[in-house]
Coordinates of C-alpha atoms and ligand atoms in Angstrom, one line a residue:
M1 CA 0.0 0.0 -0.1
Y2 CA 3.0 2.4 0.3
Q3 CA 3.0 4.9 -2.7
N4 CA 5.7 6.6 -4.4
T5 CA 5.9 10.3 -3.5
L6 CA 5.8 13.1 -6.1
L7 CA 6.6 16.8 -6.0
H8 CA 3.7 19.2 -5.8
I9 CA 4.3 22.4 -7.9
G10 CA 2.0 25.0 -9.2
G11 CA -1.0 22.9 -8.7
H12 CA 0.5 19.7 -10.2
W13 CA 1.6 16.5 -8.7
R14 CA 4.6 15.4 -10.8
L15 CA 8.0 13.8 -11.2
A16 CA 11.2 15.6 -10.9
A17 CA 12.2 17.2 -14.2
G18 CA 15.3 14.8 -14.4
G19 CA 13.0 11.9 -13.4
D20 CA 15.5 11.1 -10.4
T21 CA 14.3 9.5 -7.4
I22 CA 15.5 8.7 -3.9
P23 CA 14.6 5.4 -2.1
V24 CA 12.7 5.2 0.8
V25 CA 13.4 2.5 3.4
N26 CA 11.3 1.2 6.2
P27 CA 13.1 1.4 9.4
A28 CA 11.6 -1.9 10.9
T29 CA 12.7 -4.0 8.1
E30 CA 15.4 -2.0 6.3
E31 CA 13.4 -2.9 3.0
V32 CA 13.1 -0.1 0.2
V33 CA 9.2 0.5 0.2
G34 CA 9.2 3.1 -2.4
T35 CA 10.7 6.2 -3.8
V36 CA 10.4 10.1 -3.6
A37 CA 11.1 12.3 -6.5
H38 CA 14.4 14.3 -6.3
A39 CA 13.9 18.0 -7.4
T40 CA 16.4 19.6 -9.7
T41 CA 17.2 23.4 -9.9
E42 CA 14.5 23.6 -12.6
D43 CA 11.8 22.2 -10.5
L44 CA 13.0 24.6 -7.7
A45 CA 12.8 27.6 -10.1
E46 CA 9.2 26.5 -11.0
A47 CA 8.3 26.1 -7.5
A48 CA 9.6 29.7 -6.5
A49 CA 7.6 31.1 -9.6
A50 CA 4.6 29.1 -8.4
A51 CA 4.7 30.3 -4.8
K52 CA 5.0 33.9 -6.0
G53 CA 2.0 33.5 -8.1
G54 CA 0.1 31.6 -5.4
F55 CA 0.9 34.4 -3.0
A56 CA -0.6 36.9 -5.2
E57 CA -3.9 35.1 -5.3
W58 CA -4.0 33.7 -1.8
R59 CA -3.3 37.0 0.0
K60 CA -6.3 38.6 -1.7
I61 CA -8.6 35.8 -0.4
S62 CA -10.3 37.2 2.8
P63 CA -9.1 35.6 6.2
Y64 CA -12.7 34.3 6.7
D65 CA -12.5 32.4 3.2
R66 CA -9.0 31.1 3.8
S67 CA -10.1 29.8 7.2
K68 CA -12.9 27.9 5.2
V69 CA -10.2 26.1 3.1
M70 CA -8.1 25.4 6.1
R71 CA -11.1 23.9 8.0
R72 CA -11.8 21.6 5.0
A73 CA -8.1 20.4 5.1
A74 CA -8.5 19.4 8.9
V75 CA -11.6 17.4 8.0
L76 CA -9.8 15.6 5.2
M77 CA -7.1 14.8 7.5
R78 CA -9.2 13.3 9.9
E79 CA -11.2 11.2 7.2
R80 CA -7.9 10.0 6.1
E81 CA -6.2 9.4 9.4
S82 CA -5.8 5.7 9.4
T83 CA -4.2 5.4 6.0
I84 CA -1.8 8.4 6.8
A85 CA -0.9 6.9 10.0
R86 CA -0.1 3.7 8.4
L87 CA 2.2 5.3 6.0
M88 CA 4.0 7.3 8.5
T89 CA 4.8 4.2 10.6
I90 CA 6.1 2.2 7.6
E91 CA 8.4 5.1 6.6
Q92 CA 9.5 6.6 10.1
G93 CA 8.9 3.6 12.5
K94 CA 6.8 5.0 15.2
P95 CA 4.0 2.9 16.7
L96 CA 0.7 3.2 14.7
N97 CA -1.1 4.9 17.7
E98 CA 1.7 7.6 18.1
A99 CA 1.2 8.1 14.1
L100 CA -2.4 8.4 14.7
I101 CA -2.0 10.9 17.5
E102 CA 0.1 13.1 15.2
V103 CA -2.4 13.1 12.4
R104 CA -5.0 14.0 14.6
S105 CA -3.1 16.8 16.3
A106 CA -2.3 18.2 13.0
A107 CA -6.0 18.5 12.2
D108 CA -6.1 20.5 15.6
V109 CA -3.3 22.8 14.7
I110 CA -4.8 23.5 11.2
E111 CA -8.1 24.5 13.0
W112 CA -6.4 26.8 15.6
F113 CA -4.5 28.7 12.8
A114 CA -7.6 28.8 10.7
E115 CA -9.2 30.9 13.3
E116 CA -6.3 32.8 14.5
G117 CA -5.8 34.0 10.9
R118 CA -9.2 35.9 11.4
R119 CA -7.5 37.8 14.3
T120 CA -4.7 39.6 12.8
Y121 CA -5.5 42.7 13.9
G122 CA -3.8 46.1 13.2
R123 CA -4.1 49.4 15.1
V124 CA -5.2 52.8 14.9
I125 CA -2.5 55.3 16.3
P126 CA -4.0 58.6 17.6
A127 CA -2.7 61.2 15.3
R128 CA -1.5 64.7 16.0
G129 CA -3.7 66.6 13.4
E130 CA -7.4 66.6 12.7
G131 CA -8.7 64.1 9.9
I132 CA -5.4 62.1 9.9
Y133 CA -5.7 58.4 10.3
Q134 CA -2.5 56.6 11.3
L135 CA -3.0 52.8 10.6
S136 CA -0.4 50.1 11.6
L137 CA -1.4 47.2 9.3
R138 CA -0.5 43.6 9.5
E139 CA 0.4 42.0 6.0
P140 CA 1.5 38.5 5.1
V141 CA 5.4 38.4 4.6
G142 CA 5.2 36.7 1.4
P143 CA 6.3 33.4 0.0
V144 CA 7.8 31.0 2.6
A145 CA 10.3 28.3 2.3
A146 CA 9.9 25.7 5.1
F147 CA 12.5 22.8 5.9
T148 CA 11.4 20.0 8.1
P149 CA 12.9 17.0 9.5
W150 CA 12.0 13.2 9.7
N151 CA 11.1 12.5 13.4
F152 CA 7.5 14.2 13.0
P153 CA 6.9 14.1 9.5
I154 CA 3.5 15.8 9.7
N155 CA 3.7 17.8 12.8
Q156 CA 6.9 19.5 12.0
I157 CA 5.5 20.8 8.6
V158 CA 1.8 21.7 10.0
R159 CA 2.9 24.4 12.3
K160 CA 4.7 26.1 9.6
L161 CA 2.0 25.4 6.8
S162 CA -0.9 26.4 8.7
A163 CA 0.4 29.7 10.3
A164 CA 1.9 30.6 6.9
L165 CA -1.5 30.0 5.1
A166 CA -3.7 31.8 7.8
A167 CA -1.5 34.7 7.6
G168 CA -1.9 34.8 3.7
C169 CA 1.4 33.4 2.7
S170 CA 2.0 30.9 0.2
I171 CA 4.6 28.3 1.0
I172 CA 7.3 25.8 -0.6
V173 CA 7.7 22.9 1.9
K174 CA 11.1 20.9 1.6
A175 CA 9.9 17.8 3.5
P176 CA 11.8 14.9 4.8
E177 CA 13.1 12.5 2.1
E178 CA 13.2 9.7 4.7
A179 CA 9.4 10.0 5.5
P180 CA 7.8 11.6 2.3
A181 CA 4.7 9.9 1.9
S182 CA 2.8 11.0 5.1
A183 CA 4.1 14.7 4.6
S184 CA 2.6 14.5 1.2
E185 CA -0.7 13.4 2.3
L186 CA -0.7 16.6 4.6
I187 CA 0.0 18.7 1.4
R188 CA -2.8 16.8 -0.4
S189 CA -5.4 17.6 2.2
F190 CA -4.8 21.3 1.5
V191 CA -5.0 20.8 -2.3
D192 CA -7.9 18.7 -2.1
A193 CA -9.7 21.2 0.2
G194 CA -9.3 24.0 -2.5
A195 CA -5.9 25.8 -1.7
P196 CA -5.3 27.6 -5.2
A197 CA -2.6 26.2 -7.4
G198 CA 1.0 27.7 -6.2
T199 CA -0.1 28.3 -2.6
V200 CA 1.1 25.0 -1.3
N201 CA 4.0 23.6 -3.0
L202 CA 6.3 20.5 -2.0
V203 CA 9.7 19.5 -3.0
F204 CA 12.1 16.8 -1.9
G205 CA 15.9 16.3 -2.8
T206 CA 19.5 17.2 -1.6
P207 CA 18.6 19.4 1.5
A208 CA 21.6 21.6 1.2
E209 CA 21.0 22.3 -2.5
I210 CA 17.3 23.1 -2.0
S211 CA 18.2 25.5 1.0
Q212 CA 21.0 27.2 -0.8
Y213 CA 18.7 27.8 -3.8
L214 CA 15.4 28.9 -2.1
I215 CA 17.0 30.9 0.7
A216 CA 18.7 33.1 -1.9
H217 CA 15.8 33.2 -4.3
P218 CA 14.1 36.9 -4.6
A219 CA 10.6 35.4 -4.4
I220 CA 11.1 33.9 -1.0
R221 CA 10.6 36.4 1.8
K222 CA 10.8 33.9 4.8
I223 CA 12.4 30.9 5.9
S224 CA 11.5 28.4 8.7
F225 CA 13.9 25.5 9.6
T226 CA 13.4 22.5 12.1
G227 CA 16.5 20.4 12.6
S228 CA 19.7 20.4 14.3
T229 CA 21.6 23.5 15.7
P230 CA 24.5 23.3 13.4
V231 CA 22.4 23.3 10.3
G232 CA 20.2 25.9 11.8
K233 CA 23.2 28.2 12.2
Q234 CA 24.1 27.7 8.6
L235 CA 20.6 28.4 7.4
A236 CA 20.3 31.5 9.7
A237 CA 23.5 32.8 8.3
L238 CA 22.3 32.3 4.8
A239 CA 19.1 33.9 5.7
G240 CA 21.0 37.0 7.1
L241 CA 23.0 37.3 4.2
H242 CA 19.9 37.6 1.9
M243 CA 17.9 39.6 4.5
K244 CA 15.1 37.1 4.8
R245 CA 13.1 36.5 8.1
A246 CA 13.8 33.2 9.8
T247 CA 12.3 31.0 12.3
M248 CA 14.7 28.3 13.8
E249 CA 13.5 25.2 15.9
L250 CA 16.6 23.6 16.7
G251 CA 18.2 21.0 19.0
G252 CA 17.9 20.7 22.9
H253 CA 19.1 18.6 25.8
A254 CA 16.2 19.1 28.2
P255 CA 16.8 18.8 32.0
A256 CA 13.9 17.0 33.9
I257 CA 14.7 18.0 37.5
V258 CA 13.0 15.8 40.3
F259 CA 13.1 17.2 43.7
A260 CA 12.9 14.8 46.7
D261 CA 9.5 16.4 48.0
S262 CA 7.8 15.4 44.6
D263 CA 5.3 12.6 43.8
I264 CA 8.1 10.5 42.5
D265 CA 5.6 7.9 41.1
A266 CA 3.9 10.5 39.1
A267 CA 7.2 11.9 37.9
V268 CA 8.4 8.4 36.8
N269 CA 5.1 7.8 34.9
I270 CA 5.1 11.1 33.0
L271 CA 8.8 11.4 32.4
S272 CA 9.2 7.5 31.2
A273 CA 6.3 8.1 28.7
A274 CA 8.0 11.4 27.5
K275 CA 11.4 10.0 27.1
F276 CA 10.4 6.9 25.0
R277 CA 7.8 8.5 22.7
N278 CA 9.2 8.3 19.2
A279 CA 12.1 6.3 20.4
G280 CA 13.5 9.4 22.1
Q281 CA 13.8 11.3 18.6
V282 CA 11.9 14.4 20.0
C283 CA 13.6 17.6 20.2
V284 CA 11.8 18.4 23.4
A285 CA 12.4 14.9 24.8
P286 CA 13.6 15.0 28.6
T287 CA 17.3 13.8 28.5
R288 CA 19.2 14.9 31.3
F289 CA 17.4 13.7 34.5
L290 CA 18.5 15.5 37.6
I291 CA 17.4 13.7 40.6
Q292 CA 17.7 15.0 44.1
E293 CA 20.4 12.8 45.9
N294 CA 18.1 11.3 48.5
V295 CA 15.6 9.9 46.2
F296 CA 18.1 9.1 43.3
E297 CA 18.2 5.2 43.8
P298 CA 14.4 5.0 44.3
F299 CA 13.7 7.2 41.2
V300 CA 16.2 5.2 39.1
D301 CA 14.7 1.7 40.2
K302 CA 11.3 2.7 39.5
F303 CA 12.1 4.3 36.1
V304 CA 13.9 0.9 35.1
K305 CA 10.8 -1.0 36.0
K306 CA 8.8 1.2 33.6
V307 CA 11.4 0.7 31.0
Q308 CA 11.2 -3.2 31.5
A309 CA 7.5 -2.8 30.4
I310 CA 8.3 -1.1 27.0
K311 CA 7.9 -3.6 24.2
V312 CA 10.0 -2.7 21.2
G313 CA 8.8 -3.8 17.9
N314 CA 7.6 -3.0 14.4
G315 CA 5.2 0.0 15.0
L316 CA 2.7 -1.9 12.8
E317 CA 2.4 -4.7 15.3
E318 CA -0.2 -4.8 17.9
G319 CA 1.2 -3.9 21.2
A320 CA 4.7 -2.5 20.2
S321 CA 5.1 0.5 22.4
M322 CA 8.4 1.7 20.8
G323 CA 9.3 1.4 17.3
P324 CA 13.1 1.3 15.8
L325 CA 15.1 4.5 15.2
A326 CA 14.2 6.2 12.0
N327 CA 17.5 5.6 10.3
D328 CA 20.8 4.0 10.9
R329 CA 22.5 7.2 11.8
R330 CA 20.7 7.4 15.0
L331 CA 21.7 3.7 15.8
H332 CA 25.4 4.4 15.2
A333 CA 25.1 7.6 17.4
M334 CA 23.5 5.7 20.2
E335 CA 26.4 3.2 20.4
A336 CA 28.9 5.8 20.0
L337 CA 27.5 8.0 22.7
L338 CA 26.9 5.2 25.1
A339 CA 30.6 3.8 24.7
D340 CA 31.9 7.3 25.5
A341 CA 29.7 7.5 28.6
V342 CA 30.8 4.0 29.8
Q343 CA 34.4 5.2 29.2
S344 CA 33.7 8.2 31.3
G345 CA 32.7 6.1 34.4
A346 CA 28.9 5.9 33.6
E347 CA 26.9 2.8 34.5
V348 CA 24.2 1.1 32.2
R349 CA 21.2 0.2 34.4
I350 CA 19.1 -1.3 31.5
G351 CA 19.6 -1.6 27.8
G352 CA 22.5 -0.3 25.9
R353 CA 22.5 -2.5 22.8
R354 CA 20.9 -2.8 19.3
I355 CA 18.0 -5.4 19.1
G356 CA 18.9 -8.0 16.5
N357 CA 20.6 -7.1 13.0
K358 CA 17.7 -6.4 10.9
G359 CA 15.9 -3.0 11.5
F360 CA 17.3 -0.1 13.5
F361 CA 15.9 -1.2 16.9
F362 CA 17.8 -0.1 20.0
E363 CA 16.9 -0.9 23.5
P364 CA 15.4 1.7 25.6
T365 CA 18.4 2.6 27.9
V366 CA 19.1 4.2 31.3
V367 CA 22.5 5.3 32.1
V368 CA 23.6 6.8 35.4
N369 CA 26.4 9.0 36.5
P370 CA 28.5 9.8 33.3
S371 CA 31.1 12.4 33.5
L372 CA 30.1 16.1 33.0
S373 CA 32.6 16.2 30.1
S374 CA 31.2 12.9 28.5
R375 CA 29.4 13.5 25.1
V376 CA 26.2 12.5 26.3
M377 CA 26.1 15.1 28.9
N378 CA 26.7 17.6 26.3
E379 CA 25.4 16.7 22.8
E380 CA 21.7 16.1 22.1
P381 CA 21.2 12.2 22.2
F382 CA 18.0 12.2 20.1
G383 CA 17.4 8.5 20.9
P384 CA 16.2 6.3 23.6
L385 CA 18.8 7.1 26.2
A386 CA 17.7 8.3 29.8
I387 CA 20.8 10.0 31.5
M388 CA 20.6 10.3 35.1
V389 CA 22.7 12.2 37.6
P390 CA 22.1 13.3 41.2
F391 CA 22.1 16.9 42.7
K392 CA 22.2 18.4 46.0
S393 CA 20.5 21.7 46.3
F394 CA 18.2 23.9 44.0
D395 CA 21.1 26.1 43.0
D396 CA 23.1 22.9 41.9
A397 CA 20.2 21.8 39.6
I398 CA 19.8 25.1 38.2
E399 CA 23.4 25.4 37.5
E400 CA 23.5 22.0 35.7
A401 CA 20.3 22.7 33.9
N402 CA 21.5 26.0 32.5
R403 CA 25.1 24.7 31.8
L404 CA 24.6 23.8 28.1
P405 CA 24.3 26.4 25.1
Y406 CA 20.8 24.8 24.5
G407 CA 17.7 26.2 25.8
L408 CA 14.5 24.3 24.4
A409 CA 12.4 22.4 26.9
A410 CA 12.7 21.6 30.6
Y411 CA 10.7 19.6 33.1
A412 CA 10.4 19.6 36.8
Y413 CA 8.7 17.9 39.7
T414 CA 8.2 19.4 43.2
S415 CA 5.4 19.7 45.8
S416 CA 6.6 23.2 46.9
T417 CA 5.1 26.1 45.2
R418 CA 7.9 28.3 46.1
T419 CA 10.3 25.9 44.4
A420 CA 8.0 25.8 41.3
A421 CA 7.9 29.5 41.0
A422 CA 11.6 29.7 41.4
L423 CA 12.1 27.0 38.7
G424 CA 9.9 28.8 36.3
A425 CA 11.9 31.9 36.8
N426 CA 15.4 30.6 36.6
I427 CA 15.6 28.0 33.9
E428 CA 17.0 29.3 30.8
C429 CA 14.8 27.7 28.1
G430 CA 11.8 28.4 25.9
M431 CA 9.3 26.0 27.4
V432 CA 9.2 24.6 31.1
T433 CA 6.4 22.3 32.3
I434 CA 6.1 21.7 36.1
N435 CA 4.4 18.8 37.7
H436 CA 2.6 17.6 34.5
M437 CA 3.2 17.2 30.8
G438 CA 2.0 20.5 29.3
L439 CA 4.1 21.2 26.1
G440 CA 3.2 21.5 22.4
L441 CA -0.4 22.5 22.2
P442 CA -1.6 24.4 19.2
E443 CA -2.7 27.3 21.3
T444 CA 0.7 27.5 23.3
P445 CA 4.1 29.0 22.1
F446 CA 6.6 26.4 21.2
G447 CA 10.2 27.3 20.7
G448 CA 13.6 27.7 22.2
I449 CA 16.2 30.2 23.1
K450 CA 20.2 30.3 23.1
D451 CA 21.3 27.6 20.6
S452 CA 17.9 26.0 20.5
G453 CA 16.5 28.7 18.1
M454 CA 14.5 31.8 17.6
G455 CA 10.9 32.2 17.3
S456 CA 7.8 30.6 18.3
E457 CA 5.6 28.2 16.5
G458 CA 2.7 27.8 18.5
G459 CA -0.2 30.0 19.6
S460 CA -0.7 33.7 18.6
E461 CA 2.9 34.0 18.6
G462 CA 3.2 31.5 16.0
I463 CA 1.5 33.6 13.4
E464 CA 3.4 36.6 14.1
A465 CA 6.4 35.1 12.3
Y466 CA 4.5 35.3 9.0
L467 CA 3.2 38.8 9.4
Q468 CA 5.0 42.2 8.6
T469 CA 4.0 45.5 9.8
K470 CA 3.0 48.4 7.4
F471 CA 2.5 51.9 8.6
V472 CA 0.0 54.0 6.6
S473 CA -0.7 57.7 7.5
Q474 CA -3.7 59.0 5.6
M475 CA -5.6 62.2 5.5
Ligands
LIG1 P1 21.2 16.5 10.0 O1 21.8 17.6 10.9 O2 22.0 16.3 8.9 O3 19.7 17.1 9.6 C1 18.7 17.2 10.3 C2 17.7 18.0 9.6 O4 18.1 19.1 8.7 C3 17.1 16.8 8.3 O5 15.9 16.9 8.1 C4 18.0 17.3 7.2 O6 17.2 17.0 5.9 C5 18.0 18.8 7.3 N1 19.2 19.5 6.7 C6 20.5 19.0 6.8 N2 21.1 19.9 6.1 C7 20.3 20.8 5.6 C8 20.7 22.0 4.7 N3 21.7 22.4 4.3 N4 19.6 22.7 4.5 C9 18.3 22.3 4.6 N5 18.1 21.2 5.5 C10 19.1 20.5 6.0 O7 21.2 15.3 10.6 P2 20.1 13.9 10.9 O8 21.0 12.6 10.9 O9 19.0 14.0 9.9 O10 19.8 14.3 12.2 C11 20.5 14.3 13.4 C12 20.4 15.5 14.3 O11 19.4 16.4 13.8 C13 19.9 14.9 15.6 O12 20.8 14.5 16.4 C14 18.9 15.9 16.0 O13 19.8 16.7 16.9 C15 18.6 16.9 15.0 N6 17.2 16.8 14.7 C16 16.3 17.7 15.3 C17 15.1 17.6 15.1 C18 14.1 18.6 15.7 O14 13.1 18.4 15.9 N7 14.7 19.7 16.3 C19 14.6 16.6 14.1 C20 15.4 15.9 13.3 C21 16.7 16.0 13.5

């Protein structure tokens, strides 16, 4: 049932100009399940021209009518959810129920922005002379180029796509070559819902070639990228060179701070679910578990028991609670990070090895006490690795939480409202959730600070990225 994926340019689904394709591999079986079209420069030039034309048309449609098209796209996503989720599991590996949740939450995101687009208010500024109207207007910034990764093939696109369209922008999405079919179904839902030709375009190919070409292209006015910090820095530099606005959603290394006064069972339940979702390939996944020293061992023991209950398997199989890693790069990264951690004095409490030799399966792993200078305490693990270290005082925990250049998400557990308030005030990050799991809703801001990026993708803040201000003074 897996389909080959085409480009979508100027209202047409088609092969790349040169006919080249890239194979798509199922990470659970390592079998090639299909192909995706590999765009050439000719295709990219057409996509840029199409986005320019699409923008001219889409911006003239009222926010009210744009919202109707978007709402239809959300309905189509829900109608097609089981087919789309299956495609995602086959190409990306995550368990089917996680893929289903991703498709459903995409529909929620589309609906949120469909409504938010109707509230892009400007201002009337009191004038100094009679009969003068001073207007601050909000306008769509123009055609957008969006670059998205393979860990959430739909979710990473939908926040950019929906906000851009709601604001009145057109878009070219460079979606993940490793998980192209589910991404293309998201685009299809907008096309089938009546988005005019050129409004929504989809390309795949060699990421560096595409970003180089599109960021420099005069038709493109805004860049949005989700991926690793090193690539984000390159693209932000390129955007600066061409004076293009940019939103960057980059890597993280989220501290999860558990105080001795917290409900340890609740913390274990919530954090273990968050840790191993999508096999840990989540930018906001809890990664550095900082546990107050007098509850360190009980916390680790309870956490390890949770890990024992995880069933790793092909995401299509009933009961599999964690799938394979999405590609062999992550497998090698896990092995290298763990070897280095053990070398540094860490102890593996559970897991630590590849499972079998077919499919990119890796054991959910708990490792305690690596040295501060080990790679795993400094690099984003992006896999099923929970790293645990004890801390003594509040100040020690904050110092460790803020030690790295990352500043994406943070988690904390305490029964003291005073500690909770101090955590919220002192952790350097874009998002912090205390005593529950509260990140990533359509209506709440999502984004990082420091090396984790710039700009926000959710909530009212999310649409701001696609709007520019024009001042009109009229008499
Ligand atoms: P990578 O750094 O090469 O690529 C990360 C993403 O950026 C991919 O989607 C890739 O297609 C894209 N990319 C790479 N170079 C690009 C360029 N010049 N122009 C445009 N897009 C480009 O490595 P990878 O092996 O795919 O992923 C590894 C690391 O990336 C992970 O360790 C993690 O840190 C990060 N990552 C982060 C997220 C996230 O949600 N923030 C998602 C996926 C990967």
